[in-house]
Structure formats: structure tokens, C-alpha cells
Coordinates of C-alpha atoms in Angstrom, one line a residue:
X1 CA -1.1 9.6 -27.9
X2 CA 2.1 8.8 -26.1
X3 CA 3.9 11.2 -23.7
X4 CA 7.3 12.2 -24.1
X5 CA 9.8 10.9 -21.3
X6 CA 13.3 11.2 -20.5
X7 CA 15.0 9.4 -17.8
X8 CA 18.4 11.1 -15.7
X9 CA 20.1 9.4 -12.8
X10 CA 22.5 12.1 -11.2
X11 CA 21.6 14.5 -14.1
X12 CA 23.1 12.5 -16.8
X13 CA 20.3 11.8 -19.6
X14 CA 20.2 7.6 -20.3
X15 CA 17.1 7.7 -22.4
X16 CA 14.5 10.2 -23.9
X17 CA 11.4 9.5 -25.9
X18 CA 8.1 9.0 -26.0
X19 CA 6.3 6.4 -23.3
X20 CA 3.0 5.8 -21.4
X21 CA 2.7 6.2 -17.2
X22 CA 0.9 3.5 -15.7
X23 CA -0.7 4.4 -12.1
X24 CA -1.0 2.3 -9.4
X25 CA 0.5 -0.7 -10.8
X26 CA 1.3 -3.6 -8.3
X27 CA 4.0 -3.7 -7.0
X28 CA 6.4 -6.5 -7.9
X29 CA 7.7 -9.1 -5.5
X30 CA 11.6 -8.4 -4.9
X31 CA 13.6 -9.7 -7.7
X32 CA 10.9 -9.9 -10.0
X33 CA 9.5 -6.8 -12.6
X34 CA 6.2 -6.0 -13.6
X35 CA 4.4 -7.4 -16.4
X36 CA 4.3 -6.7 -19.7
X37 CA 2.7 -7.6 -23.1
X38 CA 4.3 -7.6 -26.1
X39 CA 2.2 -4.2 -27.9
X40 CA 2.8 -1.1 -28.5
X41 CA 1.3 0.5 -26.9
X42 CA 2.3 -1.9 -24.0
X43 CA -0.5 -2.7 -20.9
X44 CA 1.0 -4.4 -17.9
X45 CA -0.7 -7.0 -15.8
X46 CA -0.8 -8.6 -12.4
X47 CA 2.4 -10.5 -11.6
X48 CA 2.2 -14.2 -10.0
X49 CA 4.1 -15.2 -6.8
X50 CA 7.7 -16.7 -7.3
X51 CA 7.3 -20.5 -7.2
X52 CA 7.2 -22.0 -3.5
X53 CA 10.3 -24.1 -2.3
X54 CA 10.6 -27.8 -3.4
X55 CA 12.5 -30.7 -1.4
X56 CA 14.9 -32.4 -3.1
X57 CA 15.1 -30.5 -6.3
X58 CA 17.9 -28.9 -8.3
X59 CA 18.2 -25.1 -8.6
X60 CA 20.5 -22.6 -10.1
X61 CA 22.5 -19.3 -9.1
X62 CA 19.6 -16.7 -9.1
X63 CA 16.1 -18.8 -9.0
X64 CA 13.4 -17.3 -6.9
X65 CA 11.4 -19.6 -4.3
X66 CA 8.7 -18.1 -1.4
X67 CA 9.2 -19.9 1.7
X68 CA 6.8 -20.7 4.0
X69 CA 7.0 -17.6 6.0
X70 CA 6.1 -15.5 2.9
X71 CA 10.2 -14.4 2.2
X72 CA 11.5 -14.3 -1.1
X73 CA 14.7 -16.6 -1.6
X74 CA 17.3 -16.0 -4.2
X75 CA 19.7 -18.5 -4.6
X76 CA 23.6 -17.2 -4.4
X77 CA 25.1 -20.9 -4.2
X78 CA 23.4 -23.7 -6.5
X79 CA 22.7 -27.0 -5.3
X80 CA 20.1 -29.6 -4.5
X81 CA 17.4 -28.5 -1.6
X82 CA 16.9 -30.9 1.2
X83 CA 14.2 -33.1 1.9
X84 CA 12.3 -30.8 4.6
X85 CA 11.8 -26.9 4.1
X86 CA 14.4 -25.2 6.3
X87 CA 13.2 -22.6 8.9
X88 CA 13.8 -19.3 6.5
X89 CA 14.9 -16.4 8.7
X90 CA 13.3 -13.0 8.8
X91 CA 15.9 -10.6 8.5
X92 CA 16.4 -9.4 4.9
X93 CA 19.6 -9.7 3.4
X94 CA 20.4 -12.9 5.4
X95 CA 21.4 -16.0 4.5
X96 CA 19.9 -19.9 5.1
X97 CA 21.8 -23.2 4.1
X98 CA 19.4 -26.0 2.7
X99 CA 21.5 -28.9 2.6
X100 CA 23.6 -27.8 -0.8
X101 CA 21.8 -24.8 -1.4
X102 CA 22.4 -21.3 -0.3
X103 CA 19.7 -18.8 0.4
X104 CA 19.5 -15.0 0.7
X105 CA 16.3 -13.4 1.8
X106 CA 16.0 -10.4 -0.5
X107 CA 12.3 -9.6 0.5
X108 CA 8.5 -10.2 1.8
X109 CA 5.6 -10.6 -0.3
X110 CA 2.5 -12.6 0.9
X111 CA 0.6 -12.7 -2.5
X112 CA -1.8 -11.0 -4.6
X113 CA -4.9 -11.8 -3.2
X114 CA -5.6 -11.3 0.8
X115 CA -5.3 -14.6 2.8
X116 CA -7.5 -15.3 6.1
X117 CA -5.4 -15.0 9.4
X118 CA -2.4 -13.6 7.5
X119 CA 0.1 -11.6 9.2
X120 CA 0.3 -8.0 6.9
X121 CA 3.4 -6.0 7.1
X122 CA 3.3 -1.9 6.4
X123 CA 3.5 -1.3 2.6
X124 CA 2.1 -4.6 1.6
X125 CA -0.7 -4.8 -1.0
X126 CA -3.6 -7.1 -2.6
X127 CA -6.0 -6.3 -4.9
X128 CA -9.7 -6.8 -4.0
X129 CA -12.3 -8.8 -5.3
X130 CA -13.2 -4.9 -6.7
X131 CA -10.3 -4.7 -8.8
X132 CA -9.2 -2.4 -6.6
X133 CA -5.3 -2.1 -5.2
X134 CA -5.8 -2.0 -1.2
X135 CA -2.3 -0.7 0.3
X136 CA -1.6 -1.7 4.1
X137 CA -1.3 1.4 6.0
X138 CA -1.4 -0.2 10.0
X139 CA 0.6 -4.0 9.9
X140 CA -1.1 -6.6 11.8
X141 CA -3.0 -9.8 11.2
X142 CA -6.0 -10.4 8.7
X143 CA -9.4 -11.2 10.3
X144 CA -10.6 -15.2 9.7
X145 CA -12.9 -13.9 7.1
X146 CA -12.5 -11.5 4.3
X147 CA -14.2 -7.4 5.3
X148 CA -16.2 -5.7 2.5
X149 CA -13.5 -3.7 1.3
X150 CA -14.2 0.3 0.6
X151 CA -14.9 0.7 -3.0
X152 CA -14.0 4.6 -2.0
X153 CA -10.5 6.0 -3.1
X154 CA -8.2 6.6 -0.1
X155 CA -10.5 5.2 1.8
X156 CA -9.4 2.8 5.0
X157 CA -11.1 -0.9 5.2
X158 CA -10.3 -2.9 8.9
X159 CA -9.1 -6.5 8.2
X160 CA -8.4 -7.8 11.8
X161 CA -6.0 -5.4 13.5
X162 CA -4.7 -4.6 9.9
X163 CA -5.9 -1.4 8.4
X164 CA -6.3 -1.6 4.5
X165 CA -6.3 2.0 2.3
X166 CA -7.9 1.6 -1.2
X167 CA -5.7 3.4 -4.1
X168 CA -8.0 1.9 -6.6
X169 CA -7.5 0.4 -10.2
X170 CA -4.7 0.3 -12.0
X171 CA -4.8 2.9 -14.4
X172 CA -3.2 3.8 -17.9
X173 CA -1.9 7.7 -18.1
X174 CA 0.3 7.5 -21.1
X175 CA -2.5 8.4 -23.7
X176 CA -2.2 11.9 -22.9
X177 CA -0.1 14.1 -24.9
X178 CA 2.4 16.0 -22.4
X179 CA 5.8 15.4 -21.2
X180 CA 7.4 13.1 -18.0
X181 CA 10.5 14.0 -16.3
X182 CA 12.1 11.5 -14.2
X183 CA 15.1 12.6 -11.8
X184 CA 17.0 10.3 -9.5
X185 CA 20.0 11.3 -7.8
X186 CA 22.0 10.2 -4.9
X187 CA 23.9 12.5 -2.6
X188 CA 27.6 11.7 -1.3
X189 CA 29.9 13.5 1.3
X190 CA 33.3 13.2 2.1
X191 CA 34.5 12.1 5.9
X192 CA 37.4 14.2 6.4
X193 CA 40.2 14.1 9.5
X194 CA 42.4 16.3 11.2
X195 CA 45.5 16.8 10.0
X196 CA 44.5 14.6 6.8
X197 CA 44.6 16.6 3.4
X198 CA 42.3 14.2 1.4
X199 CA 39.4 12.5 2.5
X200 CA 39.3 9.1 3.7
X201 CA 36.3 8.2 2.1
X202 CA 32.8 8.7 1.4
X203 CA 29.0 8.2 2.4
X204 CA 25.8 8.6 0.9
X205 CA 23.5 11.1 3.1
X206 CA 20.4 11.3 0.6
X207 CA 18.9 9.3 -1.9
X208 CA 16.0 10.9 -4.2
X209 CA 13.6 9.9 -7.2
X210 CA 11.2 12.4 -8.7
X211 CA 8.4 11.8 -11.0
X212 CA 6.8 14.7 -12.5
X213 CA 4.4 14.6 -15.5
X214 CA 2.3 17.5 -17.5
X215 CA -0.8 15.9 -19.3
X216 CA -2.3 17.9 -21.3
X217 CA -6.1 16.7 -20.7
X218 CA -8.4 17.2 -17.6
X219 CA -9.7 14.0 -16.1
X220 CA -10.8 14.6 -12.5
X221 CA -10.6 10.6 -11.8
X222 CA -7.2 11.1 -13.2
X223 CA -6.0 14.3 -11.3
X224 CA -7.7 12.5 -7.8
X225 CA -4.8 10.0 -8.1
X226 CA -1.6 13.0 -8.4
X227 CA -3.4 15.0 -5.7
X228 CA -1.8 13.7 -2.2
X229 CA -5.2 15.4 -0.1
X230 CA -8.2 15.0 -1.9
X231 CA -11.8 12.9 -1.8
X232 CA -12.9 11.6 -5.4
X233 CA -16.2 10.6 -6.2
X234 CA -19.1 10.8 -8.5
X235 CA -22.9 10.6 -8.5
X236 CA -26.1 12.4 -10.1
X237 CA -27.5 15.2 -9.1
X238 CA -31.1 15.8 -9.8
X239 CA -30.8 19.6 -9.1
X240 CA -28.7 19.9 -12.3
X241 CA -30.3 20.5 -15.4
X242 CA -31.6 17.0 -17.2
X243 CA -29.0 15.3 -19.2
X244 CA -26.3 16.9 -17.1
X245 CA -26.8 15.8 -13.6
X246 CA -24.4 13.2 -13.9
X247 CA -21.0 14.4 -12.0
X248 CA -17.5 13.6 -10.6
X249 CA -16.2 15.8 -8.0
X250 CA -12.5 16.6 -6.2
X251 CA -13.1 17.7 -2.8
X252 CA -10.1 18.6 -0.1
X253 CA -9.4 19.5 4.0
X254 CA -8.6 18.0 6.9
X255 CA -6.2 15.4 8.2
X256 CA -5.6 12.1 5.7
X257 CA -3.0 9.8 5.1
X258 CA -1.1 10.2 2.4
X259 CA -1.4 7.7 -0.8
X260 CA 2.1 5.8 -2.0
X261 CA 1.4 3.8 -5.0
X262 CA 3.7 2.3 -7.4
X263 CA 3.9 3.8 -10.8
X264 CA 5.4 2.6 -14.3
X265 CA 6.7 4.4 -16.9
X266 CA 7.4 2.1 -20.0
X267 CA 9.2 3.4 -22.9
X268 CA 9.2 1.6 -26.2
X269 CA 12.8 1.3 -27.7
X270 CA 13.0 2.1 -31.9
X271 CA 13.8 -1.1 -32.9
X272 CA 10.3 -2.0 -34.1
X273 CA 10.8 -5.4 -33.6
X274 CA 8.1 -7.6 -32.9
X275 CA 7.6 -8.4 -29.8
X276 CA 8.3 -4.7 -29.0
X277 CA 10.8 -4.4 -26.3
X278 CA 10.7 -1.3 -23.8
X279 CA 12.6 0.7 -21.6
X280 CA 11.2 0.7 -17.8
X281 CA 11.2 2.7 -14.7
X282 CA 9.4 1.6 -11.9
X283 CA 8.4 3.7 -8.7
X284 CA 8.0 1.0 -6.1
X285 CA 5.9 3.9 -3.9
X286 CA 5.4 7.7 -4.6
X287 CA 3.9 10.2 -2.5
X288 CA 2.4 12.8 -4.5
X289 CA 3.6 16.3 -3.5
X290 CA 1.6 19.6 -3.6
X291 CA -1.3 20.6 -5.8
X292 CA -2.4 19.3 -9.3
X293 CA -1.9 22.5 -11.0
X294 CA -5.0 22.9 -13.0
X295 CA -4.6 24.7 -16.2
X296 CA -7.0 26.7 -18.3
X297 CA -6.4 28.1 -21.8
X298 CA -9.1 30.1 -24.6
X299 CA -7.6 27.4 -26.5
X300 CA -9.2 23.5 -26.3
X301 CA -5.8 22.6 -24.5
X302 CA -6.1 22.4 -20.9
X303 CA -3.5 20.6 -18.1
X304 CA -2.8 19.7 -15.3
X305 CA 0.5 18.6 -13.2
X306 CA 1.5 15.9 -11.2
X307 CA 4.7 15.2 -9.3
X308 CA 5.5 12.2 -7.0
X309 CA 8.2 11.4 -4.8
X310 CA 9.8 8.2 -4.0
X311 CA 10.0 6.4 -0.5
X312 CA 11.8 3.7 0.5
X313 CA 10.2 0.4 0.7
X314 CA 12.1 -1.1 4.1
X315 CA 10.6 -5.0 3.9
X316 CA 12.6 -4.8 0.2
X317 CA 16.3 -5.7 0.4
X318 CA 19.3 -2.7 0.9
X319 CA 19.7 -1.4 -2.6
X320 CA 16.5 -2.1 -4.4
X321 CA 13.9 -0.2 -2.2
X322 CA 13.2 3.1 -3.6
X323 CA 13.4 2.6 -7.6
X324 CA 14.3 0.2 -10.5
X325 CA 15.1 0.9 -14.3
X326 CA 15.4 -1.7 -16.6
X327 CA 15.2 -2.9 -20.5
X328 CA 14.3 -5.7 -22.5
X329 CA 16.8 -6.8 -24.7

């Protein structure tokens, strides 16, 4: 069953109803949005790199292209591109002129899968040939042949001088009855003078995005992921009684690095159209904070809690680094 969401920015409500959380999702290139199917309920997928720049061809105010360098280009003048690639700068938020075309880096993503010799900046991820998310933790450059990645959650994998932390599979949350509250709110103060009765203007000293969710069933491999200090695994244990020595296990203590996936929460609108069209917030990397906060009733309802915190995503252009919200329409 679906959970039930609502969405505030500032503390104004824009949406409430009922949705599905997707862990671990990967996270988008800049400009682009995860990936959805048309159901309901929705799954999302993998996304594919924006399309690579192309001489001499004719593109349009807001196309996407990935230069050589791995930058994401958004065009803000249209035009025809010149016969040789142009050498993309590296700062994000600039600018380069390709013959008629105009250019604003907006962003850096080297790909979905990991790339021999490939410079890896903090925050980038690829998924494994395990399925599994690996999130870079140390920058650096990718050894000339691919390491046998941890299949461990939170574990750390060395690539070359890059150091790799697994946050596992993508995994679907929503079929949990419970409810997901989702808070973002930016802070302003006003810059006042002497002698100066109003103030000259204002500034933004805090910017803030809460997740928090309540599902009402116990799933250790579930609660391993809104834990921000724990060790999952599972096994058997032949000391346990026969049929039952199967087992999955949370343990905790001692000094870790803390997991920042990106998370999705997709709420379908009540249009029932076909395709179904959604509401959706995405978390483009949340810490989780504080303990899981088990629950146990005399009733078959148990729960546990999970709140995560967004941080900012710096190789992600000014303005679209800590969260997005979007619909189809």
C-alpha cells in the first residue's frame, strides 16, 4: 500500500496525498530528472547520459550536450555548433561560445557505469556490475582496471586514489502503509544600517530540506538504509534452531562515514489518466539523522522512523544543489 505524503516549502502545503519513497535512486545528471514509467504504482529506472556534443549541428534554447571533459551544457543562445568541440571550461555556471552557439556549464556527471583512468569528483556515483549504487566518498582518478567492488553496505572499495562507498540497490519504500513529511524552507535576514529605518535588503543565511517518514513494517534491510551508523548483513547460523538459522542483523559503534543517497518520493496526481502522471520530489543527497526509532506494539503493527537531511551537492549548478520538485503535466 502507498504512504501518505505531503509536501511544504516554507510551511505552505503545495501537495498532500498518498505516494511511494524510492531509496537510493541515482542521482540525475543536472538538468535532467529521474526516470519514470508510466504505472501506478510508478518504478523508476536508471537515467542515460545527455547526448555528447556534435559539430556542425543545429540546437535549440535549452538542449543538453556532455562535453568532452564530462560537463553538462545547456544551451542559453541557439545556433549551429562549430566544426571542432570547443575547450568547455570547468567552472560551473560559466559560459563557452561555439561558433553560434552559447553554452552554460550547469554541472558534472561522468556516467553511469565506472570508466578506466577516469578522474572522479566527491559526490559522484556508478552503479556496479552488482547492481549496487557505489557513491565517491575521496575524488581522485579510477585505476586502469576495474576493483572488485564491496558487495557490503557502507562499505569502502579503492579504485585508483578514488575511494568508492557502496549504498547498495535501489530500493522501493512506498509499499508500506505510514505517512512522509517533507519540509523545505529557506531562511532570510535583513542587512540593516545606521541611521537607515528600513532595511536595505536581504540575504539568505540557511537553506534546509527534511525528509521524514513513519512505515509501519519492520524490515531490517530496510531500516539499515535510514540508520546513518549501522553495519547490515545476513547469513545462517547453525547454532539456531533448524529452519530458523537463517538471519539479518543491524549492528552499530565506532567511527564511519556517513551515507548521502538520493531519494524520490513520487506522488501520483488524481487524474487517472493513462499514462499516470505524478508529482515528484527528489533528494539529490540525504544524510540520515539519529536512530531508527523501532517500535513495538501487542498489536501486529510495528514501526519504525526515518528522517534524512539534505546536503548540498557543490559540482551541481547555484540554485539546483540541494533539492528539486516537479510534475508531469
Amino acid at each position: 500500500m502507498p504512504v501518505s505524503v505531503q509536501f511544504s516549502i516554507n510551511g505552505r502545503k503545495i501537495h498532500r496525498g498518498t505516494g511511494y519513497v524510492f531509496y537510493n535512486v541515482f542521482r540525475p545528471a543536472p538538468g535532467r530528472r529521474i526516470v519514470l514509467d508510466a504505472g501506478n504504482p510508478p518504478t523508476v529506472t536508471d537515467p542515460t547520459d545527455p547526448a555528447a556534443w556534435a559539430a556542425t549541428t543545429a540546437y535549440t534554447l535549452g538542449q543538453l550536450v556532455k562535453g568532452a571533459n564530462e560537463y553538462i551544457q545547456r544551451c542559453i543562445t541557439a545556433g549551429t555548433s562549430g566544426a571542432s568541440e570547443p575547450t568547455w571550461g570547468s567552472v560551473i555556471g560559466g559560459t563557452t561560445t561555439d561558433a553560434t552557439v552559447t553554452w552554460q556549464n550547469i554541472g558534472y556527471f561522468p556516467g553511469i557505469t565506472r570508466t578506466n583512468s577516469q578522474p572522479y569528483l566527491e559526490d559522484d556515483q556508478i552503479r556496479d556490475t552488482n547492481n549496487n549504487i557505489q557513491h565517491c566518498i575521496v575524488p581522485g582518478t579510477s585505476a586502469g582496471s576495474a576493483p572488485t567492488f564491496s558487495t557490503a553496505l557502507h562499505e569502502i572499495t579503492l579504485d585508483g586514489t578514488v575511494q568508492w562507498m557502496n549504498l547498495g540497490p535501489t530500493l522501493g519504500m512506498g509499499a508500506r502503509e505510514g505517512a512522509v513529511e517533507i519540509n523545505a524552507e529557506g531562511t532570510t535576514e535583513a542587512v540593516e544600517a545606521d541611521e537607515e529605518f528600513s532595511p536595505l535588503r536581504r540575504v539568505l543565511t540557511a537553506q534546509k530540506v527534511d525528509l521524514s517518514a513513519t512505515f509501519k513494517q519492520l524490515d531490517v534491510n530496510l531500516i539499515a538504509r535510514g540508520h546513518p551508523d549501522v553495519a547490515y548483513q545476513t547469513g545462517t547460523d547453525a547454532a539456531l534452531p533448524s529452519g530458523a538459522q537463517a538471519f539479518a542483523e543491524l549492528t552499530s559503534g565506532g567511527l564511519s562515514v556517513i551515507p548521502t543517497p538520493c531519494l524520490a518520493v513520487v506522488a501520483p496526481k488524481g487524474d487517472y489518466s493513462n499514462p499516470y502522471k505524478n508529482y515528484v520530489f527528489e533528494l539529490y543527497k540525504g544524510a540520515a539523522e539519529g536512530a531508527p526509532g523501532l517500535g513495538f506494539t501487542r498489536t501486529k503493527e510495528s514501526s519504525w522512523k526515518g528522517k534524512w537531511s539534505g546536503h548540498a551537492v557543490l559540482t551541481r549548478l547555484n540554485k539546483d544543489r540541494l533539492w528539486k520538485f516537479w510534475e508531469q503535466t
